[in-house]
PDB file of C-alpha atoms and ligand atoms in Angstrom:
ATOM      1  CA  UNK A  36      -0.082   0.253   0.467  1.00 97.00           C
ATOM      2  CA  UNK A  37       1.266   3.511  -0.364  1.00 98.00           C
ATOM      3  CA  UNK A  38       0.889   4.595   3.223  1.00 98.00           C
ATOM      4  CA  UNK A  39       2.480   8.250   5.145  1.00 98.00           C
ATOM      5  CA  UNK A  40       5.284   8.473   7.457  1.00 98.00           C
ATOM      6  CA  UNK A  41       2.360   8.064  10.524  1.00 98.00           C
ATOM      7  CA  UNK A  42       1.609   5.141   9.412  1.00 98.00           C
ATOM      8  CA  UNK A  43       4.309   3.196   8.320  1.00 98.00           C
ATOM      9  CA  UNK A  44       6.017   4.674  11.744  1.00 98.00           C
ATOM     10  CA  UNK A  45       3.790   3.521  13.841  1.00 97.00           C
ATOM     11  CA  UNK A  46       3.655  -0.597  13.692  1.00 95.00           C
ATOM     12  CA  UNK A  47       7.926   0.216  13.629  1.00 97.00           C
ATOM     13  CA  UNK A  48       6.837   1.449  16.698  1.00 97.00           C
ATOM     14  CA  UNK A  49       4.526  -1.434  17.929  1.00 96.00           C
ATOM     15  CA  UNK A  50       6.808  -3.925  17.004  1.00 96.00           C
ATOM     16  CA  UNK A  51      10.075  -2.090  17.885  1.00 96.00           C
ATOM     17  CA  UNK A  52      12.037  -1.777  14.435  1.00 97.00           C
ATOM     18  CA  UNK A  53      13.212   1.647  12.555  1.00 98.00           C
ATOM     19  CA  UNK A  54      12.037   1.487   8.493  1.00 98.00           C
ATOM     20  CA  UNK A  55      15.226   2.400   6.536  1.00 98.00           C
ATOM     21  CA  UNK A  56      14.220   6.072   4.461  1.00 98.00           C
ATOM     22  CA  UNK A  57      16.394   5.267   1.219  1.00 98.00           C
ATOM     23  CA  UNK A  58      17.466   8.462  -1.059  1.00 98.00           C
ATOM     24  CA  UNK A  59      16.771   7.703  -4.534  1.00 98.00           C
ATOM     25  CA  UNK A  60      18.738  10.383  -7.260  1.00 96.00           C
ATOM     26  CA  UNK A  61      17.173   8.659 -10.521  1.00 97.00           C
ATOM     27  CA  UNK A  62      13.996   6.583 -11.635  1.00 97.00           C
ATOM     28  CA  UNK A  63      16.574   4.104 -13.036  1.00 98.00           C
ATOM     29  CA  UNK A  64      17.335   2.753  -8.519  1.00 98.00           C
ATOM     30  CA  UNK A  65      13.256   3.298  -7.521  1.00 98.00           C
ATOM     31  CA  UNK A  66      11.927  -0.274  -8.517  1.00 98.00           C
ATOM     32  CA  UNK A  67      15.414  -1.944  -7.215  1.00 98.00           C
ATOM     33  CA  UNK A  68      14.625  -0.143  -3.869  1.00 98.00           C
ATOM     34  CA  UNK A  69      11.536  -1.684  -4.182  1.00 98.00           C
ATOM     35  CA  UNK A  70      12.062  -4.826  -5.003  1.00 98.00           C
ATOM     36  CA  UNK A  71      14.928  -4.878  -1.546  1.00 98.00           C
ATOM     37  CA  UNK A  72      12.530  -4.361   0.628  1.00 98.00           C
ATOM     38  CA  UNK A  73       9.811  -6.705  -0.549  1.00 98.00           C
ATOM     39  CA  UNK A  74      12.245  -8.954  -0.507  1.00 98.00           C
ATOM     40  CA  UNK A  75      12.802  -8.568   3.132  1.00 97.00           C
ATOM     41  CA  UNK A  76       9.151  -8.602   3.743  1.00 97.00           C
ATOM     42  CA  UNK A  77       9.724  -4.797   5.642  1.00 98.00           C
ATOM     43  CA  UNK A  78       7.884  -1.493   4.677  1.00 98.00           C
ATOM     44  CA  UNK A  79      10.240   1.297   3.047  1.00 98.00           C
ATOM     45  CA  UNK A  80      10.626   5.343   2.977  1.00 98.00           C
ATOM     46  CA  UNK A  81      11.201   6.197  -0.723  1.00 98.00           C
ATOM     47  CA  UNK A  82      12.550   9.700   0.153  1.00 98.00           C
ATOM     48  CA  UNK A  83      14.118  12.490  -2.897  1.00 98.00           C
ATOM     49  CA  UNK A  84      15.838  16.092  -2.381  1.00 98.00           C
ATOM     50  CA  UNK A  85      13.805  18.842  -3.547  1.00 98.00           C
ATOM     51  CA  UNK A  86      16.486  18.991  -6.877  1.00 98.00           C
ATOM     52  CA  UNK A  87      16.102  15.388  -7.500  1.00 98.00           C
ATOM     53  CA  UNK A  88      12.259  15.810  -6.921  1.00 98.00           C
ATOM     54  CA  UNK A  89      12.792  18.194  -9.669  1.00 98.00           C
ATOM     55  CA  UNK A  90      14.647  16.763 -12.098  1.00 98.00           C
ATOM     56  CA  UNK A  91      12.445  13.243 -12.197  1.00 98.00           C
ATOM     57  CA  UNK A  92       9.025  15.150 -11.513  1.00 98.00           C
ATOM     58  CA  UNK A  93       7.389  15.124  -8.685  1.00 98.00           C
ATOM     59  CA  UNK A  94       3.906  13.664 -10.013  1.00 98.00           C
ATOM     60  CA  UNK A  95       5.911  10.387 -11.747  1.00 98.00           C
ATOM     61  CA  UNK A  96       7.457   9.707  -8.626  1.00 98.00           C
ATOM     62  CA  UNK A  97       4.200   9.976  -7.095  1.00 98.00           C
ATOM     63  CA  UNK A  98       3.189   7.513  -9.789  1.00 98.00           C
ATOM     64  CA  UNK A  99       5.643   5.348  -9.786  1.00 98.00           C
ATOM     65  CA  UNK A 100       5.954   4.156  -5.943  1.00 98.00           C
ATOM     66  CA  UNK A 101       1.823   4.139  -6.024  1.00 98.00           C
ATOM     67  CA  UNK A 102       1.691   1.285  -8.768  1.00 98.00           C
ATOM     68  CA  UNK A 103       5.466  -0.465  -7.415  1.00 98.00           C
ATOM     69  CA  UNK A 104       3.474  -0.697  -3.575  1.00 98.00           C
ATOM     70  CA  UNK A 105      -0.093  -2.060  -5.601  1.00 97.00           C
ATOM     71  CA  UNK A 106       1.996  -4.368  -7.643  1.00 97.00           C
ATOM     72  CA  UNK A 107       4.995  -5.540  -5.509  1.00 96.00           C
ATOM     73  CA  UNK A 108       2.499  -5.549  -2.495  1.00 96.00           C
ATOM     74  CA  UNK A 109       5.006  -3.788  -0.413  1.00 98.00           C
ATOM     75  CA  UNK A 110       4.296  -0.534   2.531  1.00 98.00           C
ATOM     76  CA  UNK A 111       5.788   2.584  -0.033  1.00 98.00           C
ATOM     77  CA  UNK A 112       5.817   5.975   1.819  1.00 98.00           C
ATOM     78  CA  UNK A 113       7.054   8.670  -0.550  1.00 98.00           C
ATOM     79  CA  UNK A 114       8.472  11.761   1.612  1.00 98.00           C
ATOM     80  CA  UNK A 115      10.423  15.208   0.270  1.00 98.00           C
ATOM     81  CA  UNK A 116      13.441  14.978   2.193  1.00 98.00           C
ATOM     82  CA  UNK A 117      15.430  18.398   3.765  1.00 97.00           C
ATOM     83  CA  UNK A 118      13.181  20.994   1.977  1.00 97.00           C
ATOM     84  CA  UNK A 119      12.992  24.435   2.841  1.00 97.00           C
ATOM     85  CA  UNK A 120      10.635  26.167   1.456  1.00 97.00           C
ATOM     86  CA  UNK A 121       6.316  26.131   1.382  1.00 98.00           C
ATOM     87  CA  UNK A 122       6.220  26.361  -2.439  1.00 98.00           C
ATOM     88  CA  UNK A 123       8.078  23.020  -2.800  1.00 98.00           C
ATOM     89  CA  UNK A 124       6.327  21.382   0.167  1.00 98.00           C
ATOM     90  CA  UNK A 125       2.718  22.440  -1.442  1.00 98.00           C
ATOM     91  CA  UNK A 126       4.173  21.065  -4.698  1.00 98.00           C
ATOM     92  CA  UNK A 127       5.786  17.420  -3.590  1.00 98.00           C
ATOM     93  CA  UNK A 128       1.738  17.408  -1.343  1.00 98.00           C
ATOM     94  CA  UNK A 129      -0.428  18.941  -4.358  1.00 98.00           C
ATOM     95  CA  UNK A 130       1.095  15.805  -6.307  1.00 98.00           C
ATOM     96  CA  UNK A 131       0.408  13.420  -3.980  1.00 98.00           C
ATOM     97  CA  UNK A 132       3.557  12.339  -1.678  1.00 98.00           C
ATOM     98  CA  UNK A 133       2.341  10.959   0.976  1.00 98.00           C
ATOM     99  CA  UNK A 134       4.674  12.086   3.511  1.00 98.00           C
ATOM    100  CA  UNK A 135       7.188  16.153   3.402  1.00 98.00           C
ATOM    101  CA  UNK A 136       9.815  17.087   6.141  1.00 98.00           C
ATOM    102  CA  UNK A 137       9.816  21.313   6.586  1.00 98.00           C
ATOM    103  CA  UNK A 138      13.529  21.502   7.928  1.00 97.00           C
ATOM    104  CA  UNK A 139      14.076  24.636   9.842  1.00 96.00           C
ATOM    105  CA  UNK A 140      17.080  23.886  11.510  1.00 94.00           C
ATOM    106  CA  UNK A 141      18.598  26.326  10.515  1.00 93.00           C
ATOM    107  CA  UNK A 142      16.355  29.001  11.792  1.00 96.00           C
ATOM    108  CA  UNK A 143      15.739  30.667  15.704  1.00 96.00           C
ATOM    109  CA  UNK A 144      13.501  28.343  17.743  1.00 97.00           C
ATOM    110  CA  UNK A 145      10.676  29.951  17.530  1.00 97.00           C
ATOM    111  CA  UNK A 146       9.934  30.379  13.526  1.00 98.00           C
ATOM    112  CA  UNK A 147      11.501  27.045  12.893  1.00 98.00           C
ATOM    113  CA  UNK A 148       8.252  26.883  15.207  1.00 98.00           C
ATOM    114  CA  UNK A 149       6.121  28.931  13.475  1.00 98.00           C
ATOM    115  CA  UNK A 150       6.865  28.153  10.030  1.00 98.00           C
ATOM    116  CA  UNK A 151       6.579  24.223  10.595  1.00 98.00           C
ATOM    117  CA  UNK A 152       3.986  24.324  11.954  1.00 98.00           C
ATOM    118  CA  UNK A 153       1.813  25.897   9.027  1.00 98.00           C
ATOM    119  CA  UNK A 154       3.391  22.828   6.658  1.00 98.00           C
ATOM    120  CA  UNK A 155       1.730  20.548   9.809  1.00 98.00           C
ATOM    121  CA  UNK A 156      -1.999  22.327   9.127  1.00 98.00           C
ATOM    122  CA  UNK A 157      -1.370  22.027   5.238  1.00 98.00           C
ATOM    123  CA  UNK A 158      -0.580  18.523   5.412  1.00 98.00           C
ATOM    124  CA  UNK A 159      -2.547  17.431   8.199  1.00 98.00           C
ATOM    125  CA  UNK A 160      -5.153  18.666   6.338  1.00 98.00           C
ATOM    126  CA  UNK A 161      -4.445  16.450   2.578  1.00 98.00           C
ATOM    127  CA  UNK A 162      -3.923  13.494   4.806  1.00 98.00           C
ATOM    128  CA  UNK A 163       0.192  13.951   4.490  1.00 98.00           C
ATOM    129  CA  UNK A 164       2.774  13.547   7.234  1.00 98.00           C
ATOM    130  CA  UNK A 165       5.923  15.878   8.299  1.00 98.00           C
ATOM    131  CA  UNK A 166       9.310  15.062   9.808  1.00 98.00           C
ATOM    132  CA  UNK A 167      10.729  18.714  11.477  1.00 98.00           C
ATOM    133  CA  UNK A 168      13.819  18.856  12.664  1.00 97.00           C
ATOM    134  CA  UNK A 169      16.099  20.546  15.798  1.00 97.00           C
ATOM    135  CA  UNK A 170      19.313  20.999  16.623  1.00 94.00           C
ATOM    136  CA  UNK A 171      22.084  21.411  13.606  1.00 91.00           C
ATOM    137  CA  UNK A 172      23.423  18.205  11.689  1.00 90.00           C
ATOM    138  CA  UNK A 173      26.803  18.335  11.069  1.00 82.00           C
ATOM    139  CA  UNK A 174      27.936  18.436   7.454  1.00 84.00           C
ATOM    140  CA  UNK A 175      31.630  16.296   5.753  1.00 85.00           C
ATOM    141  CA  UNK A 176      34.178  16.998   3.920  1.00 80.00           C
ATOM    142  CA  UNK A 177      35.467  14.074   1.489  1.00 80.00           C
ATOM    143  CA  UNK A 178      33.289  11.710   3.946  1.00 84.00           C
ATOM    144  CA  UNK A 179      34.667  12.141   6.456  1.00 84.00           C
ATOM    145  CA  UNK A 180      32.605  14.387   9.037  1.00 82.00           C
ATOM    146  CA  UNK A 181      34.268  17.965  10.300  1.00 74.00           C
ATOM    147  CA  UNK A 182      34.459  19.042  13.279  1.00 64.00           C
ATOM    148  CA  UNK A 183      31.592  22.060  12.620  1.00 68.00           C
ATOM    149  CA  UNK A 184      31.362  25.168  15.337  1.00 71.00           C
ATOM    150  CA  UNK A 185      27.595  25.131  13.566  1.00 79.00           C
ATOM    151  CA  UNK A 186      26.696  21.273  14.661  1.00 89.00           C
ATOM    152  CA  UNK A 187      23.955  21.608  17.612  1.00 93.00           C
ATOM    153  CA  UNK A 188      23.058  18.962  19.770  1.00 96.00           C
ATOM    154  CA  UNK A 189      19.213  18.218  20.035  1.00 97.00           C
ATOM    155  CA  UNK A 190      17.832  19.880  23.532  1.00 97.00           C
ATOM    156  CA  UNK A 191      15.294  17.509  25.087  1.00 98.00           C
ATOM    157  CA  UNK A 192      13.197  19.764  26.480  1.00 98.00           C
ATOM    158  CA  UNK A 193      13.424  22.246  23.091  1.00 98.00           C
ATOM    159  CA  UNK A 194      11.902  19.378  21.529  1.00 98.00           C
ATOM    160  CA  UNK A 195       9.056  18.415  23.673  1.00 98.00           C
ATOM    161  CA  UNK A 196       7.760  22.259  23.307  1.00 98.00           C
ATOM    162  CA  UNK A 197       8.791  22.072  19.538  1.00 98.00           C
ATOM    163  CA  UNK A 198       6.228  18.878  18.754  1.00 98.00           C
ATOM    164  CA  UNK A 199       3.620  20.436  21.275  1.00 98.00           C
ATOM    165  CA  UNK A 200       2.926  23.273  19.540  1.00 98.00           C
ATOM    166  CA  UNK A 201       4.114  21.686  16.225  1.00 98.00           C
ATOM    167  CA  UNK A 202       2.222  18.913  15.828  1.00 98.00           C
ATOM    168  CA  UNK A 203       4.751  17.092  13.344  1.00 98.00           C
ATOM    169  CA  UNK A 204       4.822  13.060  12.935  1.00 98.00           C
ATOM    170  CA  UNK A 205       8.935  12.976  13.527  1.00 98.00           C
ATOM    171  CA  UNK A 206      10.978  14.458  14.907  1.00 98.00           C
ATOM    172  CA  UNK A 207      14.884  14.410  13.204  1.00 98.00           C
ATOM    173  CA  UNK A 208      17.339  14.594  15.572  1.00 98.00           C
ATOM    174  CA  UNK A 209      20.971  15.897  16.371  1.00 97.00           C
ATOM    175  CA  UNK A 210      23.021  13.271  18.081  1.00 97.00           C
ATOM    176  CA  UNK A 211      25.960  13.475  16.193  1.00 95.00           C
ATOM    177  CA  UNK A 212      25.309  11.852  12.838  1.00 96.00           C
ATOM    178  CA  UNK A 213      26.763  13.640   9.300  1.00 94.00           C
ATOM    179  CA  UNK A 214      25.354  14.029   6.196  1.00 94.00           C
ATOM    180  CA  UNK A 215      27.472  12.137   4.082  1.00 94.00           C
ATOM    181  CA  UNK A 216      30.174  10.215   5.756  1.00 93.00           C
ATOM    182  CA  UNK A 217      30.827   7.833   3.882  1.00 94.00           C
ATOM    183  CA  UNK A 218      34.893   7.493   4.515  1.00 94.00           C
ATOM    184  CA  UNK A 219      34.753   7.018   8.144  1.00 93.00           C
ATOM    185  CA  UNK A 220      32.040   6.666  11.045  1.00 95.00           C
ATOM    186  CA  UNK A 221      30.418   9.137  13.684  1.00 94.00           C
ATOM    187  CA  UNK A 222      30.031   8.511  17.581  1.00 95.00           C
ATOM    188  CA  UNK A 223      26.542   8.807  18.038  1.00 97.00           C
ATOM    189  CA  UNK A 224      25.034  10.541  21.345  1.00 97.00           C
ATOM    190  CA  UNK A 225      23.203   7.391  22.899  1.00 98.00           C
ATOM    191  CA  UNK A 226      22.945   8.879  26.376  1.00 98.00           C
ATOM    192  CA  UNK A 227      21.844  11.974  24.707  1.00 98.00           C
ATOM    193  CA  UNK A 228      18.629   9.956  22.582  1.00 98.00           C
ATOM    194  CA  UNK A 229      17.385   8.114  25.465  1.00 98.00           C
ATOM    195  CA  UNK A 230      16.922  11.404  26.950  1.00 98.00           C
ATOM    196  CA  UNK A 231      15.543  12.511  24.122  1.00 98.00           C
ATOM    197  CA  UNK A 232      13.479   9.600  23.845  1.00 98.00           C
ATOM    198  CA  UNK A 233      12.216   9.381  27.811  1.00 98.00           C
ATOM    199  CA  UNK A 234      10.338  12.982  27.435  1.00 98.00           C
ATOM    200  CA  UNK A 235       8.672  12.823  23.653  1.00 98.00           C
ATOM    201  CA  UNK A 236       6.442  10.236  22.483  1.00 96.00           C
ATOM    202  CA  UNK A 237       6.933  10.594  18.305  1.00 98.00           C
ATOM    203  CA  UNK A 238       9.006   8.546  16.157  1.00 98.00           C
ATOM    204  CA  UNK A 239      12.658   9.865  15.945  1.00 98.00           C
ATOM    205  CA  UNK A 240      14.348  10.341  12.699  1.00 98.00           C
ATOM    206  CA  UNK A 241      18.414   9.525  12.243  1.00 98.00           C
ATOM    207  CA  UNK A 242      20.186  11.919   9.458  1.00 97.00           C
ATOM    208  CA  UNK A 243      23.184  10.588   7.927  1.00 97.00           C
ATOM    209  CA  UNK A 244      23.019   6.936   8.430  1.00 98.00           C
ATOM    210  CA  UNK A 245      25.812   6.206   6.269  1.00 97.00           C
ATOM    211  CA  UNK A 246      28.646   7.173   9.005  1.00 97.00           C
ATOM    212  CA  UNK A 247      26.663   4.923  12.110  1.00 98.00           C
ATOM    213  CA  UNK A 248      28.271   2.041  13.108  1.00 98.00           C
ATOM    214  CA  UNK A 249      26.082  -1.015  12.110  1.00 97.00           C
ATOM    215  CA  UNK A 250      26.441  -2.173  15.668  1.00 97.00           C
ATOM    216  CA  UNK A 251      25.019   1.007  17.227  1.00 98.00           C
ATOM    217  CA  UNK A 252      21.955   0.679  15.048  1.00 98.00           C
ATOM    218  CA  UNK A 253      19.960  -1.707  17.431  1.00 97.00           C
ATOM    219  CA  UNK A 254      19.750   0.558  20.615  1.00 97.00           C
ATOM    220  CA  UNK A 255      19.132   2.884  18.218  1.00 98.00           C
ATOM    221  CA  UNK A 256      16.317   1.559  17.355  1.00 98.00           C
ATOM    222  CA  UNK A 257      15.484   0.618  20.826  1.00 97.00           C
ATOM    223  CA  UNK A 258      15.656   3.970  21.751  1.00 98.00           C
ATOM    224  CA  UNK A 259      12.655   5.264  19.609  1.00 98.00           C
ATOM    225  CA  UNK A 260      14.129   5.643  16.271  1.00 98.00           C
ATOM    226  CA  UNK A 261      11.525   4.702  13.726  1.00 98.00           C
ATOM    227  CA  UNK A 262      13.245   6.116  10.730  1.00 98.00           C
ATOM    228  CA  UNK A 263      16.461   5.634   9.337  1.00 98.00           C
ATOM    229  CA  UNK A 264      18.068   7.392   6.447  1.00 98.00           C
ATOM    230  CA  UNK A 265      20.564   6.405   4.043  1.00 98.00           C
ATOM    231  CA  UNK A 266      21.262   8.130   1.553  1.00 98.00           C
ATOM    232  CA  UNK A 267      25.413   8.026   0.183  1.00 97.00           C
ATOM    233  CA  UNK A 268      26.079   4.789   1.033  1.00 98.00           C
ATOM    234  CA  UNK A 269      23.869   4.348  -1.715  1.00 98.00           C
ATOM    235  CA  UNK A 270      24.283   7.393  -4.474  1.00 98.00           C
ATOM    236  CA  UNK A 271      28.471   5.682  -3.712  1.00 98.00           C
ATOM    237  CA  UNK A 272      28.086   1.996  -4.296  1.00 98.00           C
ATOM    238  CA  UNK A 273      25.845   3.304  -7.830  1.00 98.00           C
ATOM    239  CA  UNK A 274      28.702   5.503  -8.878  1.00 98.00           C
ATOM    240  CA  UNK A 275      31.553   3.228  -8.374  1.00 98.00           C
ATOM    241  CA  UNK A 276      30.414   0.144 -10.657  1.00 98.00           C
ATOM    242  CA  UNK A 277      29.169   2.479 -13.116  1.00 98.00           C
ATOM    243  CA  UNK A 278      32.074   3.420 -13.572  1.00 98.00           C
ATOM    244  CA  UNK A 279      33.318   0.167 -13.330  1.00 98.00           C
ATOM    245  CA  UNK A 280      30.759  -0.579 -16.191  1.00 97.00           C
ATOM    246  CA  UNK A 281      30.988   2.396 -18.295  1.00 97.00           C
ATOM    247  CA  UNK A 282      35.136   2.534 -18.369  1.00 96.00           C
ATOM    248  CA  UNK A 283      34.803  -1.305 -19.675  1.00 93.00           C
ATOM    249  CA  UNK A 284      32.300  -1.198 -21.519  1.00 94.00           C
ATOM    250  CA  UNK A 285      31.513  -0.655 -25.914  1.00 95.00           C
ATOM    251  CA  UNK A 286      30.331   3.048 -26.358  1.00 96.00           C
ATOM    252  CA  UNK A 287      27.925   1.294 -28.167  1.00 95.00           C
ATOM    253  CA  UNK A 288      26.870  -1.383 -25.463  1.00 94.00           C
ATOM    254  CA  UNK A 289      23.277  -1.321 -24.195  1.00 96.00           C
ATOM    255  CA  UNK A 290      23.298   1.052 -21.422  1.00 96.00           C
ATOM    256  CA  UNK A 291      20.916  -1.208 -19.460  1.00 96.00           C
ATOM    257  CA  UNK A 292      24.297  -4.160 -19.579  1.00 97.00           C
ATOM    258  CA  UNK A 293      25.803  -1.022 -17.352  1.00 97.00           C
ATOM    259  CA  UNK A 294      22.730   0.582 -15.938  1.00 98.00           C
ATOM    260  CA  UNK A 295      21.696  -3.093 -13.804  1.00 98.00           C
ATOM    261  CA  UNK A 296      24.133  -4.107 -11.931  1.00 98.00           C
ATOM    262  CA  UNK A 297      24.828  -0.091 -11.004  1.00 98.00           C
ATOM    263  CA  UNK A 298      20.758  -0.732  -9.615  1.00 98.00           C
ATOM    264  CA  UNK A 299      21.643  -4.833  -8.141  1.00 98.00           C
ATOM    265  CA  UNK A 300      24.337  -2.509  -6.267  1.00 98.00           C
ATOM    266  CA  UNK A 301      21.867  -0.442  -5.432  1.00 98.00           C
ATOM    267  CA  UNK A 302      19.409  -3.599  -4.303  1.00 98.00           C
ATOM    268  CA  UNK A 303      22.569  -5.321  -1.934  1.00 98.00           C
ATOM    269  CA  UNK A 304      23.147  -2.261   0.233  1.00 98.00           C
ATOM    270  CA  UNK A 305      19.195  -1.474   1.408  1.00 98.00           C
ATOM    271  CA  UNK A 306      18.536  -5.358   1.895  1.00 98.00           C
ATOM    272  CA  UNK A 307      21.571  -5.578   3.859  1.00 98.00           C
ATOM    273  CA  UNK A 308      20.059  -2.262   6.246  1.00 98.00           C
ATOM    274  CA  UNK A 309      16.731  -3.620   5.801  1.00 98.00           C
ATOM    275  CA  UNK A 310      18.070  -7.016   7.427  1.00 97.00           C
ATOM    276  CA  UNK A 311      19.351  -4.663  10.224  1.00 98.00           C
ATOM    277  CA  UNK A 312      16.396  -2.089  10.134  1.00 98.00           C
ATOM    278  CA  UNK A 313      14.094  -5.079  11.198  1.00 97.00           C
ATOM    279  CA  UNK A 314      15.799  -5.449  14.491  1.00 93.00           C
ATOM    280  CA  UNK A 315      15.011  -9.331  14.745  1.00 88.00           C
ATOM    281  CA  UNK A 316      17.145 -10.100  17.388  1.00 79.00           C
ATOM    282  CA  UNK A 317      15.541  -8.057  20.170  1.00 71.00           C
ATOM    283  CA  UNK A 318      12.462  -7.639  22.490  1.00 63.00           C
ATOM    284  CA  UNK A 319       9.561  -6.120  20.620  1.00 60.00           C
ATOM    285  CA  UNK A 320       8.161  -3.801  23.391  1.00 57.00           C
ATOM    286  CA  UNK A 321       5.091  -1.871  23.688  1.00 51.00           C
TER     287      UNK A 321
HETATM  288  P1  13P B 422      23.608   9.493   4.515  1.00 70.18           P
HETATM  289  O1  13P B 422      23.596  10.672   3.008  1.00 70.18           O
HETATM  290  O2  13P B 422      24.612  11.124   5.308  1.00 70.18           O
HETATM  291  O3  13P B 422      23.280   8.938   4.709  1.00 70.18           O
HETATM  292  O4  13P B 422      22.744  10.453   4.607  1.00 70.18           O
HETATM  293  C1  13P B 422      20.489  11.008   4.631  1.00 70.18           C
HETATM  294  C2  13P B 422      19.822  11.285   5.027  1.00 70.18           C
HETATM  295  O5  13P B 422      19.854  12.068   6.288  1.00 70.18           O
HETATM  296  C3  13P B 422      19.467  12.080   4.233  1.00 70.18           C
HETATM  297  O6  13P B 422      18.203  13.741   4.438  1.00 70.18           O
END
């Protein structure tokens, strides 16, 4: 089924797993990402940046996700990642995205609340879920985390206030992760996640999933992470395979022969991550 973020994370909470939210950069890899979820018997969140949505087309992405959800019998959520502009969010919602993120993390606290609440009002009236963000998640340089002056950990008391005033369906938290960290791994602040999870009741979201140590994932799930974003690892995998394949084949070789192995690389990564995300060795906590 084609469902929203609130629905997909509700079930994850009941059964104590997390839902993989995988960034697609093109239309080629998308069917294999959904088929990976099907093979693992898991739901999947497909997410796109605003730029990718404009490149492929909002409506095209919606129709492809809906069709594959129906024909492959997989629960699929289509989510707009890190949107900062209301017009982009409106375009996604009006074209049928089932979930959006408003990223007001760089704004002053009060402004983040006010703008997020406006998005929530528009989205909820149309059955669409909203993810907000508090704190500032780190950046990377050449795949390594950089000691950014700008990093701001999420404060538990702010999270309580933010959720109360905005009505968001999920909250992205800054607990030490960095976007795009594919050459090193980060030290997540599990202590901080626990503090946040003790005082809030909405699903929490990990950004920068590529840089998270796989051995840390079960404890993140056990402490409220219900949406787990992975982007760079897929991008790097697809590109590496593409470089190899395109580098070694004749110019008139069918594109299909080069692109299928790239999609297969992505499929294998998604399957591997989902296996961990399903948290099968941990007890269910209702
Ligand atoms: P990575 O690209 O670091 O895996 O992060 C993905 C993400 O958080 C998208 O918002």
